[in-house]
Each structure stands twice: as structure tokens, then as C-alpha cells.
Amino acid sequence: QVQLVESGGGLVQAGDSLRLSCSASGRTSSGLSMGWFRQAPGKEREFVAAISWTGANTLYPDSVKGRFTISRAYAKNTVYLQMDSLKPEDTAVYYCAMDRTSTWSGIPAYWGQGTQVTVSS
């Protein structure tokens, strides 16, 4: 059993920055890719970022590319999402996800409960 817990969300103004954290616990395994999704009110869940086990490969959609950065701290079993130049359209609940493969498959096996990010205009 794997548990993912996000933290770091909050209320900010457009142009501000936030760093989200996701800590994994339980029966976690090494060698797995990690990612972030978000879901805004009335919208489908959207892919935000992913990182391979080695960290050599990262993936972002155009909506956040150049503004968001995903990273991981292996010793802490934690993945981060640094969000800069936040926009009101970034407002959503952000979810951490763990894959079953070392390279991001796009089909996460585990999900966190989410952390709210609200960006005012």
C-alpha cells in the first residue's frame, strides 16, 4: 500500500510562486516515475508534469512549460513542483501521482488526495 500526500498549496496572486511537495510512504518501490495532475472546477483532470526515475527526462504540457519545474529528492522519497509566474487559469486542485514504470506511462498507479492552489487575478 502506497500513500501520497501533497502539501504547499495556497492562495496567491498572479505572478507569484508556489512549491508543491509530494511525500510517498508505505510500500513504496524505487525506480518509479512520478507526476502531477490538476483539476479545475468543472473541468477534466489535466496532466501537469512528470519525471522519470533518473530525473533525466521530464515532461510538461505547453500550458505550463517554462513556468513549472518538476524535481525529486530521492533520499526523502519526495517529488516537488515549482510553480512560477502563476496565472489565474492555474487555479485547481493539484494531485501527485506515482507510476509503475521508470519512464512515465501516463497511467498512474497511485494518487494523492490533492492540494488546492488558487491564483487571484
The first five atom37 places (N, CA, C, CB, O) and aatype in JSON, in Angstrom:
{
  "aatype": [5, 19, 5, 10, 19, 6, 15, 7, 7, 7, 10, 19, 5, 0, 7, 3, 15, 10, 1, 10, 15, 4, 15, 0, 15, 7, 1, 16, 15, 15, 7, 10, 15, 12, 7, 17, 13, 1, 5, 0, 14, 7, 11, 6, 1, 6, 13, 19, 0, 0, 9, 15, 17, 16, 7, 0, 2, 16, 10, 18, 14, 3, 15, 19, 11, 7, 1, 13, 16, 9, 15, 1, 0, 18, 0, 11, 2, 16, 19, 18, 10, 5, 12, 3, 15, 10, 11, 14, 6, 3, 16, 0, 19, 18, 18, 4, 0, 12, 3, 1, 16, 15, 16, 17, 15, 7, 9, 14, 0, 18, 17, 7, 5, 7, 16, 5, 19, 16, 19, 15, 15],
  "atom_mask": [
    [1, 1, 1, 1, 1],
    [1, 1, 1, 1, 1],
    [1, 1, 1, 1, 1],
    [1, 1, 1, 1, 1],
    [1, 1, 1, 1, 1],
    [1, 1, 1, 1, 1],
    [1, 1, 1, 1, 1],
    [1, 1, 1, 0, 1],
    [1, 1, 1, 0, 1],
    [1, 1, 1, 0, 1],
    [1, 1, 1, 1, 1],
    [1, 1, 1, 1, 1],
    [1, 1, 1, 1, 1],
    [1, 1, 1, 1, 1],
    [1, 1, 1, 0, 1],
    [1, 1, 1, 1, 1],
    [1, 1, 1, 1, 1],
    [1, 1, 1, 1, 1],
    [1, 1, 1, 1, 1],
    [1, 1, 1, 1, 1],
    [1, 1, 1, 1, 1],
    [1, 1, 1, 1, 1],
    [1, 1, 1, 1, 1],
    [1, 1, 1, 1, 1],
    [1, 1, 1, 1, 1],
    [1, 1, 1, 0, 1],
    [1, 1, 1, 1, 1],
    [1, 1, 1, 1, 1],
    [1, 1, 1, 1, 1],
    [1, 1, 1, 1, 1],
    [1, 1, 1, 0, 1],
    [1, 1, 1, 1, 1],
    [1, 1, 1, 1, 1],
    [1, 1, 1, 1, 1],
    [1, 1, 1, 0, 1],
    [1, 1, 1, 1, 1],
    [1, 1, 1, 1, 1],
    [1, 1, 1, 1, 1],
    [1, 1, 1, 1, 1],
    [1, 1, 1, 1, 1],
    [1, 1, 1, 1, 1],
    [1, 1, 1, 0, 1],
    [1, 1, 1, 1, 1],
    [1, 1, 1, 1, 1],
    [1, 1, 1, 1, 1],
    [1, 1, 1, 1, 1],
    [1, 1, 1, 1, 1],
    [1, 1, 1, 1, 1],
    [1, 1, 1, 1, 1],
    [1, 1, 1, 1, 1],
    [1, 1, 1, 1, 1],
    [1, 1, 1, 1, 1],
    [1, 1, 1, 1, 1],
    [1, 1, 1, 1, 1],
    [1, 1, 1, 0, 1],
    [1, 1, 1, 1, 1],
    [1, 1, 1, 1, 1],
    [1, 1, 1, 1, 1],
    [1, 1, 1, 1, 1],
    [1, 1, 1, 1, 1],
    [1, 1, 1, 1, 1],
    [1, 1, 1, 1, 1],
    [1, 1, 1, 1, 1],
    [1, 1, 1, 1, 1],
    [1, 1, 1, 1, 1],
    [1, 1, 1, 0, 1],
    [1, 1, 1, 1, 1],
    [1, 1, 1, 1, 1],
    [1, 1, 1, 1, 1],
    [1, 1, 1, 1, 1],
    [1, 1, 1, 1, 1],
    [1, 1, 1, 1, 1],
    [1, 1, 1, 1, 1],
    [1, 1, 1, 1, 1],
    [1, 1, 1, 1, 1],
    [1, 1, 1, 1, 1],
    [1, 1, 1, 1, 1],
    [1, 1, 1, 1, 1],
    [1, 1, 1, 1, 1],
    [1, 1, 1, 1, 1],
    [1, 1, 1, 1, 1],
    [1, 1, 1, 1, 1],
    [1, 1, 1, 1, 1],
    [1, 1, 1, 1, 1],
    [1, 1, 1, 1, 1],
    [1, 1, 1, 1, 1],
    [1, 1, 1, 1, 1],
    [1, 1, 1, 1, 1],
    [1, 1, 1, 1, 1],
    [1, 1, 1, 1, 1],
    [1, 1, 1, 1, 1],
    [1, 1, 1, 1, 1],
    [1, 1, 1, 1, 1],
    [1, 1, 1, 1, 1],
    [1, 1, 1, 1, 1],
    [1, 1, 1, 1, 1],
    [1, 1, 1, 1, 1],
    [1, 1, 1, 1, 1],
    [1, 1, 1, 1, 1],
    [1, 1, 1, 1, 1],
    [1, 1, 1, 1, 1],
    [1, 1, 1, 1, 1],
    [1, 1, 1, 1, 1],
    [1, 1, 1, 1, 1],
    [1, 1, 1, 1, 1],
    [1, 1, 1, 0, 1],
    [1, 1, 1, 1, 1],
    [1, 1, 1, 1, 1],
    [1, 1, 1, 1, 1],
    [1, 1, 1, 1, 1],
    [1, 1, 1, 1, 1],
    [1, 1, 1, 0, 1],
    [1, 1, 1, 1, 1],
    [1, 1, 1, 0, 1],
    [1, 1, 1, 1, 1],
    [1, 1, 1, 1, 1],
    [1, 1, 1, 1, 1],
    [1, 1, 1, 1, 1],
    [1, 1, 1, 1, 1],
    [1, 1, 1, 1, 1],
    [1, 1, 1, 1, 1]
  ],
  "atom_positions": [
    [[0.84, -1.18, 0.0], [0.0, 0.0, 0.0], [0.88, 1.24, 0.0], [-0.95, 0.0, 1.21], [1.79, 1.37, 0.82]],
    [[0.6, 2.15, -0.93], [1.35, 3.38, -1.08], [0.45, 4.56, -0.75], [1.93, 3.52, -2.5], [-0.7, 4.61, -1.17]],
    [[0.99, 5.49, 0.01], [0.29, 6.72, 0.31], [1.08, 7.91, -0.22], [0.05, 6.86, 1.83], [2.29, 8.0, -0.01]],
    [[0.4, 8.8, -0.91], [1.0, 10.02, -1.42], [0.29, 11.2, -0.78], [0.91, 10.08, -2.97], [-0.93, 11.29, -0.8]],
    [[1.06, 12.11, -0.2], [0.5, 13.25, 0.5], [1.09, 14.52, -0.07], [0.75, 13.16, 2.01], [2.31, 14.74, -0.01]],
    [[0.23, 15.38, -0.62], [0.67, 16.65, -1.17], [0.59, 17.75, -0.11], [-0.19, 17.02, -2.39], [-0.19, 17.67, 0.83]],
    [[1.42, 18.75, -0.3], [1.38, 19.93, 0.55], [1.93, 21.11, -0.22], [2.17, 19.7, 1.87], [2.56, 20.94, -1.27]],
    [[1.71, 22.31, 0.29], [2.28, 23.5, -0.3], [1.31, 24.38, -1.06], [0.0, 0.0, 0.0], [1.68, 25.46, -1.51]],
    [[0.07, 23.94, -1.2], [-0.91, 24.75, -1.89], [-1.31, 25.96, -1.07], [0.0, 0.0, 0.0], [-1.0, 26.06, 0.11]],
    [[-2.0, 26.88, -1.72], [-2.44, 28.08, -1.03], [-3.05, 29.08, -1.97], [0.0, 0.0, 0.0], [-3.3, 28.79, -3.14]],
    [[-3.27, 30.27, -1.45], [-3.84, 31.38, -2.2], [-2.75, 32.38, -2.51], [-5.0, 32.05, -1.42], [-2.09, 32.9, -1.61]],
    [[-2.55, 32.66, -3.79], [-1.53, 33.6, -4.23], [-2.1, 34.51, -5.3], [-0.28, 32.86, -4.75], [-3.19, 34.28, -5.83]],
    [[-1.34, 35.54, -5.62], [-1.71, 36.46, -6.68], [-1.02, 36.06, -7.98], [-1.36, 37.9, -6.31], [0.01, 35.39, -7.96]],
    [[-1.58, 36.48, -9.09], [-0.97, 36.23, -10.38], [0.46, 36.74, -10.4], [-1.8, 36.89, -11.5], [0.74, 37.85, -9.95]],
    [[1.36, 35.92, -10.92], [2.77, 36.25, -10.97], [3.57, 35.71, -9.81], [0.0, 0.0, 0.0], [4.8, 35.7, -9.85]],
    [[2.9, 35.24, -8.77], [3.58, 34.69, -7.61], [4.05, 33.26, -7.88], [2.66, 34.71, -6.39], [3.8, 32.7, -8.94]],
    [[4.73, 32.7, -6.89], [5.26, 31.35, -7.0], [4.81, 30.49, -5.83], [6.78, 31.38, -7.07], [4.54, 30.99, -4.74]],
    [[4.75, 29.2, -6.08], [4.48, 28.21, -5.05], [5.31, 26.97, -5.35], [2.96, 27.86, -4.99], [5.64, 26.69, -6.51]],
    [[5.66, 26.24, -4.31], [6.29, 24.95, -4.49], [5.46, 23.89, -3.79], [7.73, 24.96, -3.94], [5.26, 23.94, -2.58]],
    [[4.97, 22.94, -4.57], [4.22, 21.83, -4.04], [5.15, 20.67, -3.73], [3.12, 21.4, -5.02], [6.15, 20.46, -4.42]],
    [[4.83, 19.94, -2.69], [5.6, 18.76, -2.31], [4.69, 17.55, -2.27], [6.3, 18.97, -0.95], [3.5, 17.66, -1.95]],
    [[5.24, 16.41, -2.58], [4.52, 15.15, -2.51], [5.44, 14.13, -1.85], [4.06, 14.68, -3.91], [6.49, 13.79, -2.39]],
    [[5.03, 13.65, -0.7], [5.81, 12.66, 0.03], [5.15, 11.29, -0.08], [5.97, 13.07, 1.5], [3.94, 11.15, 0.14]],
    [[5.94, 10.3, -0.4], [5.45, 8.93, -0.54], [5.81, 8.12, 0.7], [6.02, 8.27, -1.81], [6.91, 8.25, 1.25]],
    [[4.89, 7.28, 1.11], [5.12, 6.41, 2.25], [4.43, 5.08, 2.02], [4.63, 7.07, 3.56], [3.72, 4.9, 1.03]],
    [[4.64, 4.16, 2.94], [4.08, 2.84, 2.79], [5.0, 1.94, 1.99], [0.0, 0.0, 0.0], [6.23, 2.08, 2.05]],
    [[4.42, 1.03, 1.25], [5.2, 0.08, 0.45], [5.62, 0.69, -0.87], [4.4, -1.2, 0.21], [5.17, 0.27, -1.94]],
    [[6.47, 1.69, -0.78], [6.97, 2.34, -1.98], [8.13, 1.55, -2.56], [7.4, 3.78, -1.69], [8.85, 0.86, -1.84]],
    [[8.3, 1.66, -3.85], [9.38, 1.0, -4.55], [10.24, 2.04, -5.26], [8.84, -0.03, -5.55], [9.73, 3.06, -5.73]],
    [[11.51, 1.77, -5.34], [12.39, 2.63, -6.08], [12.25, 2.37, -7.57], [13.84, 2.44, -5.64], [11.74, 1.32, -7.98]],
    [[12.69, 3.32, -8.38], [12.68, 3.14, -9.81], [11.39, 3.53, -10.51], [0.0, 0.0, 0.0], [11.17, 3.16, -11.67]],
    [[10.52, 4.27, -9.82], [9.24, 4.64, -10.39], [9.2, 6.11, -10.75], [8.11, 4.3, -9.43], [9.72, 6.95, -10.01]],
    [[8.59, 6.42, -11.86], [8.41, 7.8, -12.25], [7.27, 8.43, -11.45], [8.12, 7.9, -13.76], [6.4, 7.74, -10.92]],
    [[7.29, 9.76, -11.38], [6.3, 10.49, -10.62], [5.76, 11.63, -11.46], [6.9, 11.02, -9.3], [6.41, 12.08, -12.4]],
    [[4.57, 12.1, -11.13], [3.99, 13.18, -11.89], [2.98, 13.97, -11.11], [0.0, 0.0, 0.0], [2.64, 13.64, -9.97]],
    [[2.5, 15.03, -11.74], [1.49, 15.9, -11.17], [0.36, 16.09, -12.16], [2.09, 17.25, -10.78], [0.58, 16.2, -13.37]],
    [[-0.86, 16.13, -11.64], [-2.05, 16.47, -12.4], [-2.78, 17.58, -11.67], [-2.97, 15.22, -12.59], [-2.5, 17.87, -10.5]],
    [[-3.72, 18.2, -12.35], [-4.57, 19.19, -11.7], [-5.98, 19.1, -12.25], [-4.01, 20.62, -11.89], [-6.2, 18.62, -13.37]],
    [[-6.92, 19.55, -11.46], [-8.31, 19.55, -11.87], [-8.98, 20.83, -11.39], [-9.05, 18.31, -11.33], [-9.09, 21.08, -10.19]],
    [[-9.41, 21.64, -12.33], [-10.13, 22.87, -12.03], [-11.62, 22.58, -11.96], [-9.83, 23.95, -13.09], [-12.08, 21.59, -12.51]],
    [[-12.37, 23.44, -11.28], [-13.82, 23.22, -11.17], [-14.48, 23.11, -12.54], [-14.45, 24.36, -10.39], [-14.28, 23.96, -13.41]],
    [[-15.26, 22.06, -12.72], [-15.98, 21.86, -13.96], [-15.15, 21.35, -15.11], [0.0, 0.0, 0.0], [-15.65, 21.25, -16.23]],
    [[-13.89, 21.02, -14.87], [-13.01, 20.56, -15.93], [-12.47, 19.17, -15.63], [-11.86, 21.54, -16.13], [-12.5, 18.7, -14.5]],
    [[-11.96, 18.53, -16.68], [-11.35, 17.22, -16.53], [-9.96, 17.35, -15.91], [-11.27, 16.51, -17.88], [-9.34, 18.42, -15.96]],
    [[-9.5, 16.27, -15.32], [-8.17, 16.25, -14.77], [-7.14, 16.42, -15.89], [-7.92, 14.95, -13.99], [-7.25, 15.79, -16.94]],
    [[-6.16, 17.28, -15.65], [-5.18, 17.66, -16.66], [-3.77, 17.29, -16.21], [-5.27, 19.15, -16.94], [-3.39, 17.51, -15.06]],
    [[-3.01, 16.74, -17.11], [-1.62, 16.43, -16.85], [-0.81, 17.72, -16.73], [-1.04, 15.54, -17.97], [-1.01, 18.66, -17.49]],
    [[0.1, 17.75, -15.75], [0.89, 18.94, -15.48], [2.38, 18.71, -15.7], [0.65, 19.41, -14.07], [3.04, 19.51, -16.36]],
    [[2.9, 17.63, -15.15], [4.34, 17.38, -15.24], [4.64, 15.95, -14.84], [5.12, 18.35, -14.35], [3.88, 15.32, -14.11]],
    [[5.75, 15.44, -15.34], [6.22, 14.11, -14.96], [7.73, 14.07, -14.98], [5.63, 13.04, -15.9], [8.38, 14.84, -15.69]],
    [[8.29, 13.16, -14.2], [9.73, 13.0, -14.14], [10.06, 11.52, -14.05], [10.32, 13.77, -12.94], [9.41, 10.77, -13.31]],
    [[11.06, 11.1, -14.81], [11.49, 9.71, -14.77], [12.24, 9.42, -13.49], [12.35, 9.39, -15.99], [12.58, 10.33, -12.74]],
    [[12.5, 8.14, -13.24], [13.21, 7.75, -12.02], [14.58, 8.41, -11.92], [13.36, 6.24, -11.96], [14.96, 8.9, -10.86]],
    [[15.31, 8.44, -13.01], [16.65, 9.02, -13.0], [16.63, 10.54, -12.98], [17.42, 8.55, -14.19], [17.64, 11.17, -12.64]],
    [[15.51, 11.14, -13.34], [15.43, 12.58, -13.45], [15.94, 13.11, -14.76], [0.0, 0.0, 0.0], [15.91, 14.32, -15.0]],
    [[16.42, 12.23, -15.62], [16.95, 12.66, -16.91], [15.87, 13.16, -17.85], [17.71, 11.53, -17.55], [16.14, 13.97, -18.73]],
    [[14.67, 12.68, -17.66], [13.57, 13.04, -18.55], [12.44, 13.68, -17.76], [13.06, 11.81, -19.31], [11.96, 13.12, -16.77]],
    [[12.02, 14.84, -18.22], [10.84, 15.5, -17.67], [9.88, 15.81, -18.8], [11.23, 16.78, -16.91], [10.28, 15.9, -19.96]],
    [[8.62, 15.96, -18.46], [7.59, 16.17, -19.46], [6.6, 17.21, -18.95], [6.87, 14.85, -19.8], [6.15, 17.14, -17.81]],
    [[6.26, 18.18, -19.8], [5.32, 19.23, -19.46], [4.42, 19.52, -20.65], [6.06, 20.5, -19.02], [4.86, 19.44, -21.79]],
    [[3.18, 19.86, -20.39], [2.33, 20.37, -21.47], [2.67, 21.82, -21.75], [0.84, 20.22, -21.12], [3.32, 22.49, -20.95]],
    [[2.23, 22.31, -22.9], [2.53, 23.69, -23.28], [1.96, 24.71, -22.29], [1.98, 23.96, -24.66], [2.5, 25.81, -22.16]],
    [[0.9, 24.35, -21.61], [0.25, 25.28, -20.71], [1.12, 25.69, -19.52], [-1.02, 24.68, -20.2], [0.93, 26.77, -18.95]],
    [[2.08, 24.85, -19.15], [2.93, 25.15, -18.0], [4.41, 25.18, -18.35], [2.69, 24.15, -16.92], [5.23, 25.57, -17.52]],
    [[4.77, 24.77, -19.54], [6.18, 24.69, -19.94], [6.85, 26.06, -19.81], [6.3, 24.17, -21.38], [6.32, 27.07, -20.27]],
    [[8.01, 26.07, -19.18], [8.73, 27.3, -18.95], [8.38, 27.99, -17.65], [0.0, 0.0, 0.0], [9.09, 28.89, -17.22]],
    [[7.29, 27.58, -17.02], [6.87, 28.17, -15.75], [6.94, 27.19, -14.59], [5.46, 28.7, -15.88], [7.26, 27.57, -13.47]],
    [[6.66, 25.93, -14.86], [6.66, 24.9, -13.83], [7.89, 24.02, -13.98], [5.38, 24.05, -13.88], [8.35, 23.77, -15.1]],
    [[8.42, 23.54, -12.87], [9.56, 22.65, -12.88], [9.33, 21.51, -11.89], [10.86, 23.41, -12.54], [9.05, 21.75, -10.72]],
    [[9.43, 20.29, -12.37], [9.3, 19.13, -11.51], [10.68, 18.62, -11.14], [8.46, 18.02, -12.2], [11.59, 18.61, -11.96]],
    [[10.83, 18.19, -9.91], [12.09, 17.64, -9.43], [11.8, 16.62, -8.35], [13.03, 18.76, -8.9], [10.67, 16.51, -7.87]],
    [[12.82, 15.88, -7.97], [12.63, 14.9, -6.91], [13.85, 14.81, -6.02], [12.31, 13.53, -7.51], [14.98, 15.03, -6.46]],
    [[13.6, 14.48, -4.77], [14.64, 14.25, -3.79], [14.56, 12.78, -3.4], [14.5, 15.2, -2.55], [13.67, 12.38, -2.64]],
    [[15.49, 11.99, -3.91], [15.4, 10.55, -3.74], [15.52, 10.12, -2.28], [16.48, 9.87, -4.55], [14.81, 9.22, -1.84]],
    [[16.41, 10.76, -1.55], [16.61, 10.39, -0.16], [15.37, 10.66, 0.69], [17.79, 11.14, 0.41], [15.14, 9.97, 1.68]],
    [[14.59, 11.64, 0.31], [13.38, 11.98, 1.04], [12.13, 11.34, 0.46], [13.21, 13.48, 1.07], [11.03, 11.5, 1.0]],
    [[12.3, 10.6, -0.64], [11.16, 9.98, -1.32], [10.08, 11.01, -1.61], [10.59, 8.83, -0.49], [8.89, 10.79, -1.34]],
    [[10.5, 12.13, -2.15], [9.63, 13.28, -2.35], [9.79, 13.84, -3.75], [9.93, 14.35, -1.3], [10.89, 13.87, -4.3]],
    [[8.69, 14.28, -4.32], [8.71, 14.96, -5.6], [8.16, 16.37, -5.4], [7.9, 14.18, -6.67], [7.24, 16.57, -4.6]],
    [[8.71, 17.33, -6.12], [8.31, 18.73, -5.99], [7.79, 19.26, -7.31], [9.49, 19.57, -5.51], [8.13, 18.77, -8.39]],
    [[6.95, 20.26, -7.21], [6.51, 21.02, -8.37], [6.69, 22.49, -8.06], [5.03, 20.69, -8.75], [5.91, 23.08, -7.3]],
    [[7.71, 23.09, -8.65], [7.94, 24.52, -8.5], [7.12, 25.24, -9.55], [9.45, 24.86, -8.64], [7.27, 25.0, -10.74]],
    [[6.25, 26.13, -9.1], [5.35, 26.85, -9.98], [5.67, 28.34, -9.91], [3.87, 26.58, -9.61], [5.51, 28.96, -8.86]],
    [[6.13, 28.88, -11.01], [6.46, 30.3, -11.11], [5.52, 30.98, -12.09], [7.92, 30.49, -11.55], [4.88, 30.33, -12.91]],
    [[5.45, 32.29, -11.98], [4.6, 33.09, -12.87], [3.19, 32.53, -12.95], [5.21, 33.16, -14.27], [2.64, 32.34, -14.04]],
    [[2.62, 32.28, -11.81], [1.3, 31.67, -11.76], [0.23, 32.56, -12.38], [0.93, 31.35, -10.32], [0.28, 33.79, -12.27]],
    [[-0.71, 31.92, -13.02], [-1.82, 32.6, -13.68], [-3.14, 32.15, -13.07], [-1.8, 32.32, -15.2], [-3.21, 31.07, -12.49]],
    [[-4.18, 32.96, -13.18], [-5.48, 32.55, -12.65], [-5.95, 31.21, -13.2], [-6.51, 33.61, -12.95], [-6.62, 30.45, -12.5]],
    [[-5.62, 30.91, -14.45], [-6.02, 29.64, -15.04], [-5.28, 28.44, -14.45], [-5.81, 29.69, -16.51], [-5.62, 27.3, -14.76]],
    [[-4.28, 28.69, -13.62], [-3.6, 27.61, -12.91], [-4.38, 27.16, -11.68], [-2.21, 28.04, -12.51], [-4.02, 26.16, -11.06]],
    [[-5.41, 27.88, -11.33], [-6.22, 27.54, -10.17], [-6.83, 26.16, -10.34], [-7.32, 28.59, -9.95], [-7.53, 25.89, -11.32]],
    [[-6.56, 25.28, -9.39], [-7.03, 23.91, -9.46], [-6.61, 23.17, -8.2], [-6.49, 23.2, -10.72], [-5.82, 23.67, -7.39]],
    [[-7.14, 21.97, -8.05], [-6.61, 21.04, -7.07], [-5.5, 20.26, -7.75], [-7.73, 20.09, -6.51], [-5.71, 19.67, -8.82]],
    [[-4.33, 20.24, -7.15], [-3.18, 19.58, -7.73], [-2.96, 18.23, -7.05], [-1.93, 20.46, -7.6], [-2.94, 18.13, -5.83]],
    [[-2.8, 17.21, -7.87], [-2.66, 15.84, -7.4], [-1.3, 15.27, -7.76], [-3.77, 14.97, -7.96], [-0.85, 15.39, -8.9]],
    [[-0.68, 14.65, -6.81], [0.55, 13.9, -7.04], [0.2, 12.49, -7.49], [1.43, 13.88, -5.77], [-0.82, 11.94, -7.06]],
    [[1.03, 11.91, -8.33], [0.77, 10.57, -8.84], [2.07, 9.79, -8.96], [0.06, 10.63, -10.18], [3.13, 10.35, -9.26]],
    [[1.98, 8.5, -8.74], [3.11, 7.59, -8.88], [2.81, 6.56, -9.95], [3.45, 6.9, -7.54], [1.73, 5.96, -9.96]],
    [[3.75, 6.36, -10.85], [3.6, 5.4, -11.92], [4.12, 4.03, -11.48], [4.33, 5.88, -13.18], [4.62, 3.88, -10.36]],
    [[4.01, 3.04, -12.36], [4.54, 1.71, -12.11], [5.8, 1.44, -12.91], [3.49, 0.66, -12.44], [6.37, 0.36, -12.82]],
    [[6.24, 2.41, -13.67], [7.4, 2.25, -14.53], [8.41, 3.36, -14.29], [6.98, 2.22, -15.99], [8.07, 4.41, -13.73]],
    [[9.63, 3.13, -14.71], [10.68, 4.12, -14.53], [10.51, 5.31, -15.47], [12.04, 3.49, -14.75], [10.91, 6.43, -15.15]],
    [[9.92, 5.07, -16.62], [9.59, 6.12, -17.56], [8.08, 6.37, -17.52], [10.05, 5.75, -19.0], [7.3, 5.42, -17.5]],
    [[7.7, 7.62, -17.5], [6.3, 8.0, -17.34], [5.41, 7.34, -18.39], [6.14, 9.5, -17.41], [5.65, 7.49, -19.58]],
    [[4.4, 6.61, -17.94], [3.49, 5.92, -18.84], [2.22, 6.71, -19.11], [3.13, 4.58, -18.28], [1.54, 6.47, -20.11]],
    [[1.9, 7.66, -18.24], [0.67, 8.41, -18.36], [-0.52, 7.77, -17.68], [0.0, 0.0, 0.0], [-1.62, 8.32, -17.69]],
    [[-0.3, 6.62, -17.09], [-1.36, 5.9, -16.37], [-0.88, 5.64, -14.95], [-1.75, 4.56, -17.1], [-0.37, 4.56, -14.66]],
    [[-1.02, 6.61, -14.08], [-0.52, 6.44, -12.71], [-1.19, 5.3, -11.97], [-0.7, 7.71, -11.94], [-2.36, 4.98, -12.22]],
    [[-0.45, 4.7, -11.06], [-0.97, 3.63, -10.24], [-1.51, 4.13, -8.9], [0.1, 2.61, -10.0], [-2.42, 3.52, -8.33]],
    [[-0.97, 5.23, -8.41], [-1.36, 5.77, -7.12], [-1.55, 7.27, -7.22], [-0.32, 5.43, -6.04], [-0.91, 7.96, -8.02]],
    [[-2.46, 7.76, -6.38], [-2.8, 9.19, -6.37], [-2.82, 9.72, -4.95], [-4.16, 9.42, -7.04], [-3.18, 9.02, -4.0]],
    [[-2.42, 10.98, -4.81], [-2.61, 11.67, -3.55], [-4.0, 12.25, -3.47], [0.0, 0.0, 0.0], [-4.8, 12.14, -4.4]],
    [[-4.3, 12.88, -2.34], [-5.63, 13.43, -2.13], [-5.8, 14.83, -2.68], [-5.95, 13.43, -0.66], [-6.93, 15.32, -2.78]],
    [[-4.71, 15.47, -3.05], [-4.77, 16.78, -3.68], [-4.51, 17.92, -2.72], [0.0, 0.0, 0.0], [-4.75, 17.82, -1.52]],
    [[-4.01, 19.02, -3.28], [-3.82, 20.26, -2.53], [-4.31, 21.41, -3.39], [-2.32, 20.45, -2.13], [-4.03, 21.47, -4.59]],
    [[-5.03, 22.33, -2.79], [-5.67, 23.41, -3.52], [-4.69, 24.53, -3.81], [-6.86, 23.95, -2.73], [-3.98, 25.0, -2.92]],
    [[-4.67, 24.97, -5.06], [-3.92, 26.14, -5.48], [-4.9, 27.13, -6.08], [-2.79, 25.77, -6.5], [-5.61, 26.81, -7.03]],
    [[-4.93, 28.33, -5.52], [-5.82, 29.37, -6.01], [-5.0, 30.59, -6.37], [-6.9, 29.72, -4.96], [-4.24, 31.1, -5.54]],
    [[-5.15, 31.06, -7.59], [-4.41, 32.21, -8.09], [-5.39, 33.31, -8.42], [-3.54, 31.84, -9.33], [-6.23, 33.16, -9.31]],
    [[-5.3, 34.41, -7.72], [-6.19, 35.54, -7.96], [-5.63, 36.42, -9.06], [-6.4, 36.35, -6.67], [-4.42, 36.46, -9.28]],
    [[-6.5, 37.12, -9.74], [-6.09, 37.98, -10.84], [-5.64, 39.33, -10.35], [-7.22, 38.14, -11.84], [-5.26, 40.18, -11.15]]
  ]
}
